[in-house]
PDB file of C-alpha atoms in Angstrom:
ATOM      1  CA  UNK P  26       0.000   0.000   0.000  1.00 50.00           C
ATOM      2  CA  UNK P  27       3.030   2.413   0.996  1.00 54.00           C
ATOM      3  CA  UNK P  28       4.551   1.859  -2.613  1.00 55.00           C
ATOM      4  CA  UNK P  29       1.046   2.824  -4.276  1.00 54.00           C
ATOM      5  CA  UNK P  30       0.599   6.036  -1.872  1.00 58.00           C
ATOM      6  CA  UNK P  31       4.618   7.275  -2.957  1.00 62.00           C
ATOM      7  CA  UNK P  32       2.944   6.501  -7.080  1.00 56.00           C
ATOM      8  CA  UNK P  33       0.020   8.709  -6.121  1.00 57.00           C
ATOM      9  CA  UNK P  34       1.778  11.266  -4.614  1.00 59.00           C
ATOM     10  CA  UNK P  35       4.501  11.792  -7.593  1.00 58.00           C
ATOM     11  CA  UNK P  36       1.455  11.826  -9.495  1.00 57.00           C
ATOM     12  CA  UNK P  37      -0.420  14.525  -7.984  1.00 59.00           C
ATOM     13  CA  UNK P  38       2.795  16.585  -9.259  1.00 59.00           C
ATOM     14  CA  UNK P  39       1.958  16.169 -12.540  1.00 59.00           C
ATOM     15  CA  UNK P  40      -1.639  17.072 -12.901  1.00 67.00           C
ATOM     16  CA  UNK P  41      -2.638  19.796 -14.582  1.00 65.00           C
ATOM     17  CA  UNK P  42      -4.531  21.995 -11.915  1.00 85.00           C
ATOM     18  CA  UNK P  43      -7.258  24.503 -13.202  1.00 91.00           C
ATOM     19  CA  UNK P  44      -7.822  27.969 -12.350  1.00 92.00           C
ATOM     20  CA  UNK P  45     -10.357  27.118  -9.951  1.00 92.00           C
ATOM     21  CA  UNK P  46      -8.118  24.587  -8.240  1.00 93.00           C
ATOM     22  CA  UNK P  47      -5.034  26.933  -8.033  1.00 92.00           C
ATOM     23  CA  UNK P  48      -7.502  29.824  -6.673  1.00 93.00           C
ATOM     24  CA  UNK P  49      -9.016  27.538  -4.351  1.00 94.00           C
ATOM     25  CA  UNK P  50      -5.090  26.568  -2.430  1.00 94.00           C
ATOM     26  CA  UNK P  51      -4.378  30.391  -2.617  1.00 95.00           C
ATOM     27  CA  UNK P  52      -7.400  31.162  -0.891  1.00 96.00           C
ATOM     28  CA  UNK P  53      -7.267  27.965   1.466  1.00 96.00           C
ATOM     29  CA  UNK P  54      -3.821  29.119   2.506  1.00 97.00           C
ATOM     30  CA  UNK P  55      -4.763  32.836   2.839  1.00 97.00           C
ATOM     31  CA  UNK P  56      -7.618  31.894   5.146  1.00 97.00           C
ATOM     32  CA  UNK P  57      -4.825  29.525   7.122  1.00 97.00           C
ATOM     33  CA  UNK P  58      -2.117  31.860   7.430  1.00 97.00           C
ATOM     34  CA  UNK P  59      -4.083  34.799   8.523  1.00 97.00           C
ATOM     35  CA  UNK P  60      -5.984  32.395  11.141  1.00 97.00           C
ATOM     36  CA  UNK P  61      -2.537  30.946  12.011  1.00 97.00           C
ATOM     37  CA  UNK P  62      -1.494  34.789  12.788  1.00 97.00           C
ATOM     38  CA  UNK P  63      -4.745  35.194  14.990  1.00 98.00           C
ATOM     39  CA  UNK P  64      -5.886  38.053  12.852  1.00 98.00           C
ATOM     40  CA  UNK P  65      -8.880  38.592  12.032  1.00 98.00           C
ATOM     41  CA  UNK P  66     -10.475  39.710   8.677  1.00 98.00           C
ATOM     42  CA  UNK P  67     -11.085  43.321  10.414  1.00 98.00           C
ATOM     43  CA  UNK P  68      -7.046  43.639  11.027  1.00 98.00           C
ATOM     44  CA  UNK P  69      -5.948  42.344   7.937  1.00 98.00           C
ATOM     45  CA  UNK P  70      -8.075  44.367   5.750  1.00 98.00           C
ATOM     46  CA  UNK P  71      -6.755  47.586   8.009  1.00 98.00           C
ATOM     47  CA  UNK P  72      -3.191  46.407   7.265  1.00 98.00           C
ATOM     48  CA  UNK P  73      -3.930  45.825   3.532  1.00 98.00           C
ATOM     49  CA  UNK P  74      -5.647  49.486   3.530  1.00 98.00           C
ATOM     50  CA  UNK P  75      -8.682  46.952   1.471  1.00 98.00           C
ATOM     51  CA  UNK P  76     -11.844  46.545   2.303  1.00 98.00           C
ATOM     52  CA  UNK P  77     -13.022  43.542   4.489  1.00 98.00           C
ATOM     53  CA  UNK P  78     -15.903  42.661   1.749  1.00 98.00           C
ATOM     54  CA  UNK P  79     -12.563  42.020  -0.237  1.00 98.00           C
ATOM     55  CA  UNK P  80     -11.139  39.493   2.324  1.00 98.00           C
ATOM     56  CA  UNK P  81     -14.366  38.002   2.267  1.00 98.00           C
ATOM     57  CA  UNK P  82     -14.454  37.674  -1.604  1.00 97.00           C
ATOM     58  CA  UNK P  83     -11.394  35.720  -1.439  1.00 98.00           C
ATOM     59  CA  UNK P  84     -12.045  33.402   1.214  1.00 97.00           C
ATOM     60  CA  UNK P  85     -15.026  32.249   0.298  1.00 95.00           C
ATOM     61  CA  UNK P  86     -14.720  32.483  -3.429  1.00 94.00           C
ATOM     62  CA  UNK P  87     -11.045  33.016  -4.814  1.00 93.00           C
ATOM     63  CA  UNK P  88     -11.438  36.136  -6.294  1.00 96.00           C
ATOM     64  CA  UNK P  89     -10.002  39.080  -5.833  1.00 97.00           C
ATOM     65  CA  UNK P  90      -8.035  41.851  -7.399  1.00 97.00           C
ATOM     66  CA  UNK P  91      -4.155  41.899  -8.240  1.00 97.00           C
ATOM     67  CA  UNK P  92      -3.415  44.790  -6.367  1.00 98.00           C
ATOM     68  CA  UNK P  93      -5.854  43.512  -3.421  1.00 98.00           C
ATOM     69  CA  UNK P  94      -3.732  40.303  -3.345  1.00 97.00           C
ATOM     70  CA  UNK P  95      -0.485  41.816  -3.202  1.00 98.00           C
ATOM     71  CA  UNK P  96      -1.862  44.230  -0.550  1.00 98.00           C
ATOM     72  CA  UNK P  97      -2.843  41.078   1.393  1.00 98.00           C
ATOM     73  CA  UNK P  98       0.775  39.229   0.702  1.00 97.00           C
ATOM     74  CA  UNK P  99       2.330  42.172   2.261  1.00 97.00           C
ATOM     75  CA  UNK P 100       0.005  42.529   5.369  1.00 97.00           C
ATOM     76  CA  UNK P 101       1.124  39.090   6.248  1.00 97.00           C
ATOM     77  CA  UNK P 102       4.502  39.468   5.225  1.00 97.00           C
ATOM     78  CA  UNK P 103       4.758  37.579   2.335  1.00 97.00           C
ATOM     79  CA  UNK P 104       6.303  40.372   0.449  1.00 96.00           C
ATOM     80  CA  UNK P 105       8.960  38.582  -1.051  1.00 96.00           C
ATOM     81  CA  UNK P 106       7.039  35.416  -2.241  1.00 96.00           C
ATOM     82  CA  UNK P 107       4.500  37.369  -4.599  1.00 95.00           C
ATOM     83  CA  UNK P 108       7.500  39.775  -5.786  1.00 95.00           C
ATOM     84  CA  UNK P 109       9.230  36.819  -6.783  1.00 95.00           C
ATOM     85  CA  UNK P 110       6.373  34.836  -8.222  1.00 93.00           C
ATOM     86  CA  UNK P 111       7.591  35.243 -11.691  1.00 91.00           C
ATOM     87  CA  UNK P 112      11.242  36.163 -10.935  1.00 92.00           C
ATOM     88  CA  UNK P 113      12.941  32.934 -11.853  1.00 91.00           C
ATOM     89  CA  UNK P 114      12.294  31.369 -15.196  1.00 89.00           C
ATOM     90  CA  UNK P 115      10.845  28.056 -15.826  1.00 88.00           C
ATOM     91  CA  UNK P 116      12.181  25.829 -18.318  1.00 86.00           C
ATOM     92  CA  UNK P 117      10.973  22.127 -19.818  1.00 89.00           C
ATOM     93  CA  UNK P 118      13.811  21.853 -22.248  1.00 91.00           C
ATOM     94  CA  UNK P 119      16.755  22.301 -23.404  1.00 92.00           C
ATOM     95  CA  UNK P 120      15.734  24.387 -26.188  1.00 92.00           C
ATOM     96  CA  UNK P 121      13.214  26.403 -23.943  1.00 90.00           C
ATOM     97  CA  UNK P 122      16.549  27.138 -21.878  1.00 90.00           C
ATOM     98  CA  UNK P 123      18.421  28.207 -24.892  1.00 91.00           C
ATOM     99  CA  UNK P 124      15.236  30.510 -25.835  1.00 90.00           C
ATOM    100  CA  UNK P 125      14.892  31.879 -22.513  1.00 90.00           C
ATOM    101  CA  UNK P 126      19.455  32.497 -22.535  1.00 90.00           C
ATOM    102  CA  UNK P 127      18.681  34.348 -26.429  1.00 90.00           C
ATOM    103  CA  UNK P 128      15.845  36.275 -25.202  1.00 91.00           C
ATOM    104  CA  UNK P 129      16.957  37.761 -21.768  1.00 89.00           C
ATOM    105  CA  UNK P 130      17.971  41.535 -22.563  1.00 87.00           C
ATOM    106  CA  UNK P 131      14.944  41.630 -24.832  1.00 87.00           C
ATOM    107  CA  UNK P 132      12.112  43.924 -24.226  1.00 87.00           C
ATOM    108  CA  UNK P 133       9.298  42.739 -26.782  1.00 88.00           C
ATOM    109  CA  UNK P 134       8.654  39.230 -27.934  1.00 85.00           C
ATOM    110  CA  UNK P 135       7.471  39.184 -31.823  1.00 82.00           C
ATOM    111  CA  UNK P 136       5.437  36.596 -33.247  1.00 81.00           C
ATOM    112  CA  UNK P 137       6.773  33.377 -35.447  1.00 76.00           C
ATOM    113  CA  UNK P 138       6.881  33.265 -39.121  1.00 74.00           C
TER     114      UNK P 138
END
């Protein structure tokens, strides 16, 4: 049984998550942290400078704004994650990596012949 579980798990890596599923963990872990802080929805929405009806939003549905979500990183200090969400490049190939190296210093991407 162990042996299947380890499969499963390695497998859960490789599923393709939606938008809904990927809001839904972001919002799960929101909800966690800021309960795991002992704040409640009141304080973090007068730290964020948002309103609560935003906090609520997100917790209960997964949506909110950009700007409301960064707002919300850095009221719970995670400043650093969501600046670096995008900060390190992801690769699946060699010849993604060697795209990515060429492209670097470039400002506007142009589309294929």
């Amino acid at each position: 049984m162990a042996d299947t579980d380890n499969m499963l798990s390695v497998l859960d890596n490789y599923t393709l998550e939606s938008i809904d599923d990927i809001a839904d963990k972001l919002r799960e872990d929101f909800r966690r942290r800021r309960i795991e802080k002992n704040l409640t929805r009141e304080e973090v929405a007068q730290a964020a400078n948002i309103a609560v009806s935003n906090i609520v939003r997100f917790e209960q549905k997964g949506l909110i704004s950009l700007k409301n979500m960064i707002a919300l990183a850095m009221a719970l200090d995670y400043t650093s994650e969501i600046k670096n969400l995008f900060a390190t490049p992801k690769y699946a190939t060699m010849e993604e990596l060697t795209q990515i190296r060429k492209n670097t210093n470039k400002k506007k991407a142009y589309k294929k012949p």
